[in-house]
PDB file of C-alpha atoms and ligand atoms in Angstrom:
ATOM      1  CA  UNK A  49     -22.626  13.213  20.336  1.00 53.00           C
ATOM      2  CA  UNK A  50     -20.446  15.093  22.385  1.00 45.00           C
ATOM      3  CA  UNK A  51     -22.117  16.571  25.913  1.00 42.00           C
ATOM      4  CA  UNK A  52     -19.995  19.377  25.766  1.00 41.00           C
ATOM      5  CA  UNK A  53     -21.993  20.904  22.547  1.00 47.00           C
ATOM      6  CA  UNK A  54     -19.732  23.376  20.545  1.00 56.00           C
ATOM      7  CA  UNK A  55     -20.821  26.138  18.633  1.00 69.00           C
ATOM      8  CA  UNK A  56     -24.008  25.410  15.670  1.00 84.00           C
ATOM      9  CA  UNK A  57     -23.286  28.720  14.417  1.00 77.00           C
ATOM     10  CA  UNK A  58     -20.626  29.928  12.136  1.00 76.00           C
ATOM     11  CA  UNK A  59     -18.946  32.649  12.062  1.00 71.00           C
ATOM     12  CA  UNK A  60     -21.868  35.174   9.836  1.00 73.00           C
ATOM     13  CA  UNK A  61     -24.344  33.202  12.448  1.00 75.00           C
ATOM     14  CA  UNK A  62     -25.204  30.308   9.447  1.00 77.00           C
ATOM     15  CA  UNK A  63     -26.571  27.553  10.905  1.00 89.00           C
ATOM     16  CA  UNK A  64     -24.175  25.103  10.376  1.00 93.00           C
ATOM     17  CA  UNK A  65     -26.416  21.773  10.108  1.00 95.00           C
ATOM     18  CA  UNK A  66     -28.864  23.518   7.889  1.00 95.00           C
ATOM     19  CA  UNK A  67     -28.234  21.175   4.297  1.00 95.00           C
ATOM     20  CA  UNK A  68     -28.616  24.736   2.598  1.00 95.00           C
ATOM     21  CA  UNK A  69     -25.727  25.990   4.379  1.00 93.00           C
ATOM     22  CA  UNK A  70     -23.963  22.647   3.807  1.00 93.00           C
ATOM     23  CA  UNK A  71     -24.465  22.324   0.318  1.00 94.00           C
ATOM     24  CA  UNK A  72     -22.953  25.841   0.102  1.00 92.00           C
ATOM     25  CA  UNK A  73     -20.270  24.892   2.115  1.00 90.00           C
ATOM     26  CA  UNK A  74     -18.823  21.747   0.171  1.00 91.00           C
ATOM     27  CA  UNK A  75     -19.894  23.753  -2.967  1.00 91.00           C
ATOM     28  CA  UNK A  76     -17.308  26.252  -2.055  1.00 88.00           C
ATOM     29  CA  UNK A  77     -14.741  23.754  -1.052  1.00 84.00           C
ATOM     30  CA  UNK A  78     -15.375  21.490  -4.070  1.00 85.00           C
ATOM     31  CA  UNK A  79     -12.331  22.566  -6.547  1.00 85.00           C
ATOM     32  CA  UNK A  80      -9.804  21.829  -3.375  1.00 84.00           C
ATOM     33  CA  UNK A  81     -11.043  19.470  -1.866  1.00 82.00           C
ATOM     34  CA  UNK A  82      -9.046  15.960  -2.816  1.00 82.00           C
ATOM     35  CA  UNK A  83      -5.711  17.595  -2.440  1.00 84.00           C
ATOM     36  CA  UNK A  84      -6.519  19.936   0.634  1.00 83.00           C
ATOM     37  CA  UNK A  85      -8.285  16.759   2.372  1.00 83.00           C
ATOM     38  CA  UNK A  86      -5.138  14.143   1.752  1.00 85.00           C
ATOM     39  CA  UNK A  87      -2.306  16.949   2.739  1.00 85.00           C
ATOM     40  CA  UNK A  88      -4.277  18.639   6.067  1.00 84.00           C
ATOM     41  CA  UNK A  89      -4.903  14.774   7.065  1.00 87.00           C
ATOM     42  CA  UNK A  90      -1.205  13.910   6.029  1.00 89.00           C
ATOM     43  CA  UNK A  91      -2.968  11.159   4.035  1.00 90.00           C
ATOM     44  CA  UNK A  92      -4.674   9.147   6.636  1.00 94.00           C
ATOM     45  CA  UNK A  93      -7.951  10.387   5.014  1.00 94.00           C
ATOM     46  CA  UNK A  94      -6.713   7.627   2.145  1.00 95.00           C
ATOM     47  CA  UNK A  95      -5.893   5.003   5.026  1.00 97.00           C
ATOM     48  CA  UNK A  96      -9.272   5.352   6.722  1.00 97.00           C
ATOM     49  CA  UNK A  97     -11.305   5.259   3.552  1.00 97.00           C
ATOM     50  CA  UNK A  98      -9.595   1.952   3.129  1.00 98.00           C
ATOM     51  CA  UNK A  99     -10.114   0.604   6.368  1.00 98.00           C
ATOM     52  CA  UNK A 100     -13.662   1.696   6.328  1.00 98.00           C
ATOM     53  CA  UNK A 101     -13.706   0.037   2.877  1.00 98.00           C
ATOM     54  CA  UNK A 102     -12.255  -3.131   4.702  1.00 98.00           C
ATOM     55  CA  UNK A 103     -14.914  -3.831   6.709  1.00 98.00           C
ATOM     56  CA  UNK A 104     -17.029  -4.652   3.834  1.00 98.00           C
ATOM     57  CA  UNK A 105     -17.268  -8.560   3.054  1.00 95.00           C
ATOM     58  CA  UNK A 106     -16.022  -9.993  -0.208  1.00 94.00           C
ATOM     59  CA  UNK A 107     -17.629 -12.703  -0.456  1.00 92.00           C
ATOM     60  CA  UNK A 108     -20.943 -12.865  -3.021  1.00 88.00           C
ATOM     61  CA  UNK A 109     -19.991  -9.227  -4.160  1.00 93.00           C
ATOM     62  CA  UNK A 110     -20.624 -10.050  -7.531  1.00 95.00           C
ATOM     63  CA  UNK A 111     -23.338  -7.662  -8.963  1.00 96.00           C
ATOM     64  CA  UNK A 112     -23.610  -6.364  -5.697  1.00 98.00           C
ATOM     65  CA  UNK A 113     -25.664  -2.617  -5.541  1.00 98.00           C
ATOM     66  CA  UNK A 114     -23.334  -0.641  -3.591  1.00 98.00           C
ATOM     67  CA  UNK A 115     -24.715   2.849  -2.189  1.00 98.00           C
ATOM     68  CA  UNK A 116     -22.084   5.659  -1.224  1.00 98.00           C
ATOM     69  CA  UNK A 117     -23.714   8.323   1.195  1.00 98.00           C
ATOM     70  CA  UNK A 118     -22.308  11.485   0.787  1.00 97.00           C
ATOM     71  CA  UNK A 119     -19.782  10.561  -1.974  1.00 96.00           C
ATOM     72  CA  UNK A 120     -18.415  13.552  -2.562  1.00 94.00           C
ATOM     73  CA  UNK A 121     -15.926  13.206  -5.426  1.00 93.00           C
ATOM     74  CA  UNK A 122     -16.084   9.646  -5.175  1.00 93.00           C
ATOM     75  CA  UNK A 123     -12.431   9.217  -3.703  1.00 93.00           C
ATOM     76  CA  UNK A 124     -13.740   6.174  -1.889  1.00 96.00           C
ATOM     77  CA  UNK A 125     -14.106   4.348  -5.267  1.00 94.00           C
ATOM     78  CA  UNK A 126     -11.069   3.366  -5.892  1.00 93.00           C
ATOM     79  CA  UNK A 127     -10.608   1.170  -2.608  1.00 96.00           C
ATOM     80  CA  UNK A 128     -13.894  -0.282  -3.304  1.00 96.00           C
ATOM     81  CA  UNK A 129     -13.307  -1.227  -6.880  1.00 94.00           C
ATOM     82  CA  UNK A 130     -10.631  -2.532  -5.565  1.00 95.00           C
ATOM     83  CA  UNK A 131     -11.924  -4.641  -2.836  1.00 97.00           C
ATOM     84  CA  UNK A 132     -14.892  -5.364  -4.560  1.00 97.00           C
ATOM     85  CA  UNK A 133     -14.428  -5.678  -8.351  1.00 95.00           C
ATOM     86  CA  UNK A 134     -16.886  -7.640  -9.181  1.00 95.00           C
ATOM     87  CA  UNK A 135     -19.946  -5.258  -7.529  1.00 97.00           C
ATOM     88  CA  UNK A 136     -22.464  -4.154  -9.547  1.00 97.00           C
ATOM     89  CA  UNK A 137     -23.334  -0.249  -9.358  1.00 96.00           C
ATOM     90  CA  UNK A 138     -22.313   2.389  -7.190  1.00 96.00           C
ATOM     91  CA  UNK A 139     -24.755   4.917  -6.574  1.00 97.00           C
ATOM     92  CA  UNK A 140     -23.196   8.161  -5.100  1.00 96.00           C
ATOM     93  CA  UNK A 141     -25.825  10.392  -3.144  1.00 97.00           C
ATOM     94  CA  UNK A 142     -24.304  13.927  -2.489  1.00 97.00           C
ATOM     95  CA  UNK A 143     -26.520  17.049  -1.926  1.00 97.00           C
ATOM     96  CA  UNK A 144     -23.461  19.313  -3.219  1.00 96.00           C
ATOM     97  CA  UNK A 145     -24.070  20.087  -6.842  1.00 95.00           C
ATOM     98  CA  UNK A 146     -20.135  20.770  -7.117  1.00 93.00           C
ATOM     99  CA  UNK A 147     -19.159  17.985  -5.568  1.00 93.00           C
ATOM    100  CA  UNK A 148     -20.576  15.902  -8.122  1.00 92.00           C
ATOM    101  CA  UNK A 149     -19.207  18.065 -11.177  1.00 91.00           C
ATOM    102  CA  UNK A 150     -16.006  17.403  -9.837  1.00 90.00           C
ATOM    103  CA  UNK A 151     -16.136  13.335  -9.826  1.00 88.00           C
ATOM    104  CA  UNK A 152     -17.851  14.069 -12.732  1.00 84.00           C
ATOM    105  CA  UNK A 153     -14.863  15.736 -14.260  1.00 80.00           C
ATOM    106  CA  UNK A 154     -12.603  13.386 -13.150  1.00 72.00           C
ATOM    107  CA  UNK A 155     -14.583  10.078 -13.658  1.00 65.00           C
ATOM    108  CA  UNK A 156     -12.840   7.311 -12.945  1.00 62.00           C
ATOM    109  CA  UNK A 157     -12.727   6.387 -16.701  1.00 62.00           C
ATOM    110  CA  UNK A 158     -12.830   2.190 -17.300  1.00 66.00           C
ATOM    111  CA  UNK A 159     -15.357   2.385 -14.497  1.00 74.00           C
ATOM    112  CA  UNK A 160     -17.520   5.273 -14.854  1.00 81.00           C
ATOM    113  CA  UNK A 161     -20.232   3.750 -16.073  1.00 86.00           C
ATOM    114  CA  UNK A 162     -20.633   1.620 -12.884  1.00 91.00           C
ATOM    115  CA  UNK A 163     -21.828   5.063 -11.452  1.00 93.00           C
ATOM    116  CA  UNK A 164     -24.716   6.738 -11.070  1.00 94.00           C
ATOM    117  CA  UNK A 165     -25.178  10.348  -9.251  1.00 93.00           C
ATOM    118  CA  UNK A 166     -28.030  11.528  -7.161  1.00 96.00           C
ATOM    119  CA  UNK A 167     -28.020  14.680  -6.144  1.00 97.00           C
ATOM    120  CA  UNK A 168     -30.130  14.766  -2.693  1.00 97.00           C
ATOM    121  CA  UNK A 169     -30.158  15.752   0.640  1.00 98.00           C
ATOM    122  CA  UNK A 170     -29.355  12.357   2.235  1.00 98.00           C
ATOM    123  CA  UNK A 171     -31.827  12.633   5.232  1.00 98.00           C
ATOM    124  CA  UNK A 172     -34.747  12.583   2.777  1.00 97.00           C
ATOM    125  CA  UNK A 173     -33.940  10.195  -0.070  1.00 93.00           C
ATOM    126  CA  UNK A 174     -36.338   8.488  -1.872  1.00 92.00           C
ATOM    127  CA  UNK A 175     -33.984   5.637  -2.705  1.00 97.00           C
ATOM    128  CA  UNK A 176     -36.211   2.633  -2.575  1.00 97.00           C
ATOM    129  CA  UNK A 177     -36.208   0.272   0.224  1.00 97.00           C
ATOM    130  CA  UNK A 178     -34.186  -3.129   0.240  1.00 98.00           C
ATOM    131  CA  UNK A 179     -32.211  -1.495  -2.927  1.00 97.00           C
ATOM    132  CA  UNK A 180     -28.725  -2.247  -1.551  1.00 98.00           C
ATOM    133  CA  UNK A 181     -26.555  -4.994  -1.106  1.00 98.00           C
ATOM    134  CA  UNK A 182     -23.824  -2.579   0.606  1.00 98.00           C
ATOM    135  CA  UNK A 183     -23.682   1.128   2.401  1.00 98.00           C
ATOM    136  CA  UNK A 184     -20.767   2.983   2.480  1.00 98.00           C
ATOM    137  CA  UNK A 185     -20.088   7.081   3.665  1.00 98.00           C
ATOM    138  CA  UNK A 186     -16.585   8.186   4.303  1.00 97.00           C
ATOM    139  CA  UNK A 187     -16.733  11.225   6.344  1.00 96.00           C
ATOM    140  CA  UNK A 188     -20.471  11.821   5.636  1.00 96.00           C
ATOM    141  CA  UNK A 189     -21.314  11.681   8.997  1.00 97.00           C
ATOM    142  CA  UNK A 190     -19.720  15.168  10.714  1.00 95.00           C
ATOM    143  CA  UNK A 191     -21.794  17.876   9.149  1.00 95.00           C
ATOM    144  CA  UNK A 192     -25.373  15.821  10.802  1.00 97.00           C
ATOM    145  CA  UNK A 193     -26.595  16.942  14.237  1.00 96.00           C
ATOM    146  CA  UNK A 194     -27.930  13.804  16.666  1.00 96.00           C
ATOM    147  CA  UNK A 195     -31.336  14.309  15.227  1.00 97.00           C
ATOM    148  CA  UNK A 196     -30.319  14.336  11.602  1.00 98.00           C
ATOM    149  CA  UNK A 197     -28.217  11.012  12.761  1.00 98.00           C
ATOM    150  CA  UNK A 198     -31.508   9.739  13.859  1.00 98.00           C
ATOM    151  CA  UNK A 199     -32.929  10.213  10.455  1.00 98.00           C
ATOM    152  CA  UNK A 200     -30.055   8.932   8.642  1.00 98.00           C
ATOM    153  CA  UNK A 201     -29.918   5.591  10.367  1.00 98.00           C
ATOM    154  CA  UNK A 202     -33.513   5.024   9.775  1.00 98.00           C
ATOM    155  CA  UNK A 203     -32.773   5.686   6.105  1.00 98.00           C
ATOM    156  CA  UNK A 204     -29.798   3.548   6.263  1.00 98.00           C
ATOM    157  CA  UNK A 205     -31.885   0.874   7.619  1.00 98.00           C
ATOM    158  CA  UNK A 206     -34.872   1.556   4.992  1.00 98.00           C
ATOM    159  CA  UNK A 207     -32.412   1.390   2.011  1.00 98.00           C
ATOM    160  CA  UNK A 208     -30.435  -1.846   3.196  1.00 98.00           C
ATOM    161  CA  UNK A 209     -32.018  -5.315   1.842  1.00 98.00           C
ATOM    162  CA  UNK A 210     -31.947  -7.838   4.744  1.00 97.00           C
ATOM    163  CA  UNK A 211     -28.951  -9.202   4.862  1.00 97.00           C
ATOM    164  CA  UNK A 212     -27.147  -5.949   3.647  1.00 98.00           C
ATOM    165  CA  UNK A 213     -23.703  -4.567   5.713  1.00 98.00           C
ATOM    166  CA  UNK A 214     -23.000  -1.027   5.950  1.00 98.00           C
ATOM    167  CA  UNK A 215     -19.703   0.787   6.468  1.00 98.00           C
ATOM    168  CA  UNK A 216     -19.629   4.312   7.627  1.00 98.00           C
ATOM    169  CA  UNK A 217     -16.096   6.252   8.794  1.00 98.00           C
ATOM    170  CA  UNK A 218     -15.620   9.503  10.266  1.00 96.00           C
ATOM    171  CA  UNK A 219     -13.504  11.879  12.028  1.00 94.00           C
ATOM    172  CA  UNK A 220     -13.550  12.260  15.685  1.00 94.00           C
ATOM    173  CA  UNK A 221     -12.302  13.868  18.253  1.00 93.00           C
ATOM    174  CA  UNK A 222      -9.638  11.263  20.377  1.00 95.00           C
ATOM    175  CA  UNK A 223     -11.035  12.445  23.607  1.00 93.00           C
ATOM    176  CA  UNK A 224      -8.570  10.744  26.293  1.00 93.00           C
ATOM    177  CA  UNK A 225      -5.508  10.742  23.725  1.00 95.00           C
ATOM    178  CA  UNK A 226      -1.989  12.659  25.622  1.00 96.00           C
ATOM    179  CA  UNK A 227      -1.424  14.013  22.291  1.00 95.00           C
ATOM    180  CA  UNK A 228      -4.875  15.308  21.834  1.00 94.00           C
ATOM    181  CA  UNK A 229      -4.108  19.330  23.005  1.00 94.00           C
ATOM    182  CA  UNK A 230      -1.796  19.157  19.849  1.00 94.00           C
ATOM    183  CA  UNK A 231      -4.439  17.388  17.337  1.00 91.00           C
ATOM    184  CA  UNK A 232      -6.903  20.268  18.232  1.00 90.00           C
ATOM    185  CA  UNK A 233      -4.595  22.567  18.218  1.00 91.00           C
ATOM    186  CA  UNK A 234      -3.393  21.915  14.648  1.00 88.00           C
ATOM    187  CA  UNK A 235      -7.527  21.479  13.819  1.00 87.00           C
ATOM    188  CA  UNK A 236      -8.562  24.690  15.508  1.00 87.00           C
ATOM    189  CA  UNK A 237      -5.531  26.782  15.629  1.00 86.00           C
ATOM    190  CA  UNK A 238      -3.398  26.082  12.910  1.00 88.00           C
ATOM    191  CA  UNK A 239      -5.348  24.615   9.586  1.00 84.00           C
ATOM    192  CA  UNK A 240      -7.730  28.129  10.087  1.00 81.00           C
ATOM    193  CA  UNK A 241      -4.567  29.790   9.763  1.00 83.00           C
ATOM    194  CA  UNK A 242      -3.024  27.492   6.915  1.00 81.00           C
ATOM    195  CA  UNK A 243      -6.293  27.850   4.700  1.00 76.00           C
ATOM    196  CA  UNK A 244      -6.850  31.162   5.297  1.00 75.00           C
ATOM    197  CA  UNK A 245      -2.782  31.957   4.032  1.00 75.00           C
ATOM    198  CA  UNK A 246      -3.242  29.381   0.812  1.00 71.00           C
ATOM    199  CA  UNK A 247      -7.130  29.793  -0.014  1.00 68.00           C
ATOM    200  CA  UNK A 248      -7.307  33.691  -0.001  1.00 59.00           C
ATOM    201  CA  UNK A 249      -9.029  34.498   3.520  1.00 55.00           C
ATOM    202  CA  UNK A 250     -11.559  30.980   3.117  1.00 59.00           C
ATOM    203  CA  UNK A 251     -12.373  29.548   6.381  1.00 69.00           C
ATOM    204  CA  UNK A 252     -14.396  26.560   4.909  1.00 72.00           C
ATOM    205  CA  UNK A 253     -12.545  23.423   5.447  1.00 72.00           C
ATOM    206  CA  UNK A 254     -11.604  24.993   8.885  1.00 75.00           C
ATOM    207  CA  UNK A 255     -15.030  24.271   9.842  1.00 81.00           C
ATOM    208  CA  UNK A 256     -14.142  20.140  10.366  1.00 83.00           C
ATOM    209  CA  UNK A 257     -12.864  21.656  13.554  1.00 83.00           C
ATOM    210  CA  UNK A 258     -16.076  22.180  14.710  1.00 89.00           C
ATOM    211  CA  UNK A 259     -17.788  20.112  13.240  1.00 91.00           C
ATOM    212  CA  UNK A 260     -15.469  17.394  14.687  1.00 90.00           C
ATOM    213  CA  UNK A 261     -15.450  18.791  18.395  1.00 90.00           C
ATOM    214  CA  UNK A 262     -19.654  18.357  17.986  1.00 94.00           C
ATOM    215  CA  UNK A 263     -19.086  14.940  16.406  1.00 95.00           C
ATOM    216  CA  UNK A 264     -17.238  13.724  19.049  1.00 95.00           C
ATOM    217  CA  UNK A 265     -17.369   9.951  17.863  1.00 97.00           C
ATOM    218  CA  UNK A 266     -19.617   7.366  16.223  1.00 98.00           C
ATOM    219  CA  UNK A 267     -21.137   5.900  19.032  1.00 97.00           C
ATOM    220  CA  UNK A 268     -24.140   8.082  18.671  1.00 98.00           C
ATOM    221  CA  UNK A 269     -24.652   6.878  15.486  1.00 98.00           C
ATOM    222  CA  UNK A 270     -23.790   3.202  16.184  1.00 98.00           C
ATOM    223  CA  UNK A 271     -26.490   3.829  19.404  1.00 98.00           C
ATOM    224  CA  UNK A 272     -29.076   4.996  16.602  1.00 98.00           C
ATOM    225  CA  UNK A 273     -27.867   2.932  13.628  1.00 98.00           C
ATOM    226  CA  UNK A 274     -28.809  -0.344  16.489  1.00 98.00           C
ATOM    227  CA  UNK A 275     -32.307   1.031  17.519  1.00 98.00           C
ATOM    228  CA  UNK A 276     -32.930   1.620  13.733  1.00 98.00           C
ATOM    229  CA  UNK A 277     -32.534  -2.231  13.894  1.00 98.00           C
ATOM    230  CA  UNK A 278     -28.959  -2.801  13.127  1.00 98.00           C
ATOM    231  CA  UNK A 279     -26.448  -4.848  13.975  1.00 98.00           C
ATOM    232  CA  UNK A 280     -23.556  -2.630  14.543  1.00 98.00           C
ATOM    233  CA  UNK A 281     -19.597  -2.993  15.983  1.00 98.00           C
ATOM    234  CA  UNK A 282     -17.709   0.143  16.494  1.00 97.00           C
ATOM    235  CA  UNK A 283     -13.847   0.505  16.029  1.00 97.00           C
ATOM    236  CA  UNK A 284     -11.640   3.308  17.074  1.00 97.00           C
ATOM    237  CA  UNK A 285      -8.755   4.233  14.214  1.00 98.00           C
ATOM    238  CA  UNK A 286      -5.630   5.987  14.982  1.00 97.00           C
ATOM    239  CA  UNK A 287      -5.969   6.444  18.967  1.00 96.00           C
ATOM    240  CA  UNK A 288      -9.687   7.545  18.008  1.00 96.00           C
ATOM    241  CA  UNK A 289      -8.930  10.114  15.177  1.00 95.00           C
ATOM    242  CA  UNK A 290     -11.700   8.346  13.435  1.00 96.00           C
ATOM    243  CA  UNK A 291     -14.397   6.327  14.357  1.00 98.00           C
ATOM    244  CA  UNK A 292     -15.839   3.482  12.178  1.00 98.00           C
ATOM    245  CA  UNK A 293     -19.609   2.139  12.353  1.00 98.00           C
ATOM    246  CA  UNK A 294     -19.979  -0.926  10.524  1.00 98.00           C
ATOM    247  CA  UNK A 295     -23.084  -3.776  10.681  1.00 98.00           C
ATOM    248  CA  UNK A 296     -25.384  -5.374   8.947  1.00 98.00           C
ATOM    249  CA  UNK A 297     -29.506  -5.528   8.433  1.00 98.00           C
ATOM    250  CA  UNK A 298     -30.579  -8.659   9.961  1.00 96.00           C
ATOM    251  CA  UNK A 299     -33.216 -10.701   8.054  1.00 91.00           C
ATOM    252  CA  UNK A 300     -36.499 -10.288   9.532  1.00 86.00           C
ATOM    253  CA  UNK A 301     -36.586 -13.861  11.128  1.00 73.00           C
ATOM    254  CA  UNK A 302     -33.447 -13.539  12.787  1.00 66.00           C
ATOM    255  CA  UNK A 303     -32.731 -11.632  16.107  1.00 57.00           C
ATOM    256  CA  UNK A 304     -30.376  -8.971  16.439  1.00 54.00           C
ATOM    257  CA  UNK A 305     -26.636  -9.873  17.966  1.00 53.00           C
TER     258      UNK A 305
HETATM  259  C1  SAM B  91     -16.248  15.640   3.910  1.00 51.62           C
HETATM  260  S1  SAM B  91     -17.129  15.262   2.448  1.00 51.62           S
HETATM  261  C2  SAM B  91     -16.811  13.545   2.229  1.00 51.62           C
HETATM  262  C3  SAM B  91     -16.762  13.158   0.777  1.00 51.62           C
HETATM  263  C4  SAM B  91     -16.276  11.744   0.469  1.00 51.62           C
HETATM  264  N1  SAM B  91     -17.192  10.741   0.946  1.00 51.62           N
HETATM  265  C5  SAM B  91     -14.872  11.482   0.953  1.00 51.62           C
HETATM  266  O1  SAM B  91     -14.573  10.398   1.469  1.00 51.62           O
HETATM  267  O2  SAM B  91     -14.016  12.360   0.774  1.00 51.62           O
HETATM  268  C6  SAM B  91     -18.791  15.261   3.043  1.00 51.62           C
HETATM  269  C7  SAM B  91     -19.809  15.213   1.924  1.00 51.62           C
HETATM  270  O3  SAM B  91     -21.117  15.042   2.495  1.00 51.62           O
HETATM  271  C8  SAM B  91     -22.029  15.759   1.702  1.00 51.62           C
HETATM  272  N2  SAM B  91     -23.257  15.986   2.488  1.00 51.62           N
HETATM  273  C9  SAM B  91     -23.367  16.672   3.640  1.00 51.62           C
HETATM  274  N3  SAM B  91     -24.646  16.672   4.066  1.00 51.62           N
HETATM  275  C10 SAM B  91     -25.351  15.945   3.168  1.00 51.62           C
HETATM  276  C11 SAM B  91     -26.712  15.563   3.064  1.00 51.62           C
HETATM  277  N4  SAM B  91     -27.628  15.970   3.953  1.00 51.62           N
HETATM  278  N5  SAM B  91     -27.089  14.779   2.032  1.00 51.62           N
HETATM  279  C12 SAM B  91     -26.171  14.380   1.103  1.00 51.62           C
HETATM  280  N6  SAM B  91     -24.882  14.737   1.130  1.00 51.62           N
HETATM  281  C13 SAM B  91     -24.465  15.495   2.157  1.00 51.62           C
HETATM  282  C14 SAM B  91     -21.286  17.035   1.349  1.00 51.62           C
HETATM  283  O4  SAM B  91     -21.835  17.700   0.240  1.00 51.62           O
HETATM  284  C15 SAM B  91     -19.880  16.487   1.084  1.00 51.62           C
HETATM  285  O5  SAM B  91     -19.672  16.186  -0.261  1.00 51.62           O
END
């Protein structure tokens, strides 16, 4: 997490890593979300999920039980239906209640019955341990504080069967990057502005600003994800833009890399 701690308040003093308050939040953002998240990110949003995707093996995916943290409205399914056509069920955990309706709504037809929902606070999922094959969360990862990181690796690590890999992707803040002043300036300057012209005064999705500048990278959840008992390599995408964690759950005879 970052040292330089930003603001865990918004702007009618919510606070802002309280899953009531984020539930609200994605709740309210639901109905714009695909197109406002693939435009404001000129589309790398669609790259990343990829690449996040592609850091999931191949081989033996047949049947495989994938579980998507945070799904959202499932716009990571298509790259891993894709990559992985043979798996066996996705299950797609999201504590937003709209969120949900709206990959409902817009399920995925020949393939919707691979899915099922759970609507649950992540950090407190009864999900049973050694249920999946394969973790996945695209931009899940934000909106948790470095305790609720702590908690999620554990239950990364709970849910994983040994031998499972995990993929997790999210936005960061390139720290170091000469074209950074501009990327923040376009997060925390201009999008505010842009959302608040096209979405009638909302200053929702305006709050990845902050939530990114808190962020800062994955390496606190890679440093978590490993003490939870993980194997874990970190990658940096697009000069640091986003941040991937990716491992695996090693069996219990074998030692960790
Ligand atoms: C930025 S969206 C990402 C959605 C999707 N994975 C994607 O790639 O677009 C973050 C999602 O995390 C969900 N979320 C945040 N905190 C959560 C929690 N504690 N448990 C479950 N879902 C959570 C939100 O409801 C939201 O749908």
């Amino acid at each position: 997490m970052s040292k330089d701690r930003g603001r865990d308040r918004d702007r009618d003093g919510g606070d802002i890593y309280d899953p009531a308050f984020v539930a609200g939040l994605f709740d309210r953002c639901s109905s714009n979300y695909r197109r406002w998240s693939a435009v404001s990110s000129f589309g790398f949003v669609w790259l990343w999920r990829k690449q996040c995707v592609g850091l999931l093996p191949v081989e033996n995916h047949q049947g495989a039980v994938v579980v998507d943290l945070m799904a959202g409205t499932g716009e990571v399914w298509p790259h891993l239906l894709k990559r992985l056509p043979k798996l066996g069920t996705i299950t797609a955990l999201d504590i937003s209640h709209r969120m949900h309706t709206e990959a409902v709504e817009r399920l995925h037809g020949a393939y919707a019955e691979k899915i099922t929902h759970i609507e649950a606070d992540a950090l407190q999922t009864d999900l049973p341990q050694n249920h999946a094959d394969l973790v996945v969360s695209t931009f899940g990862l934000k909106t948790f504080n470095a305790e609720q990181q702590t908690v999620l690796a554990k239950q990364i690590a709970r849910i994983l069967k040994p031998g499972g890999r995990f993929a997790l992707i999210e936005a960061s803040d390139p720290k170091g990057w000469v074209l950074r002043p501009f990327y923040r300036l376009y997060l925390d300057r201009l999008l505010p502005k842009i959302e608040s012209l096209f979405l009638k005064g909302a200053n929702d999705f305006s709050m990845i600003g902050t939530y990114t500048r808190n962020y800062s990278n994955s390496s606190y959840m890679a440093d978590v994800l490993r003490t939870a008992g993980l194997g874990v390599v970190c990658k940096k995408h697009f000069f640091g833009c986003a941040t991937s964690v990716a491992g695996h759950k090693p069996h219990p005879h074998q030692s960790q890399p």
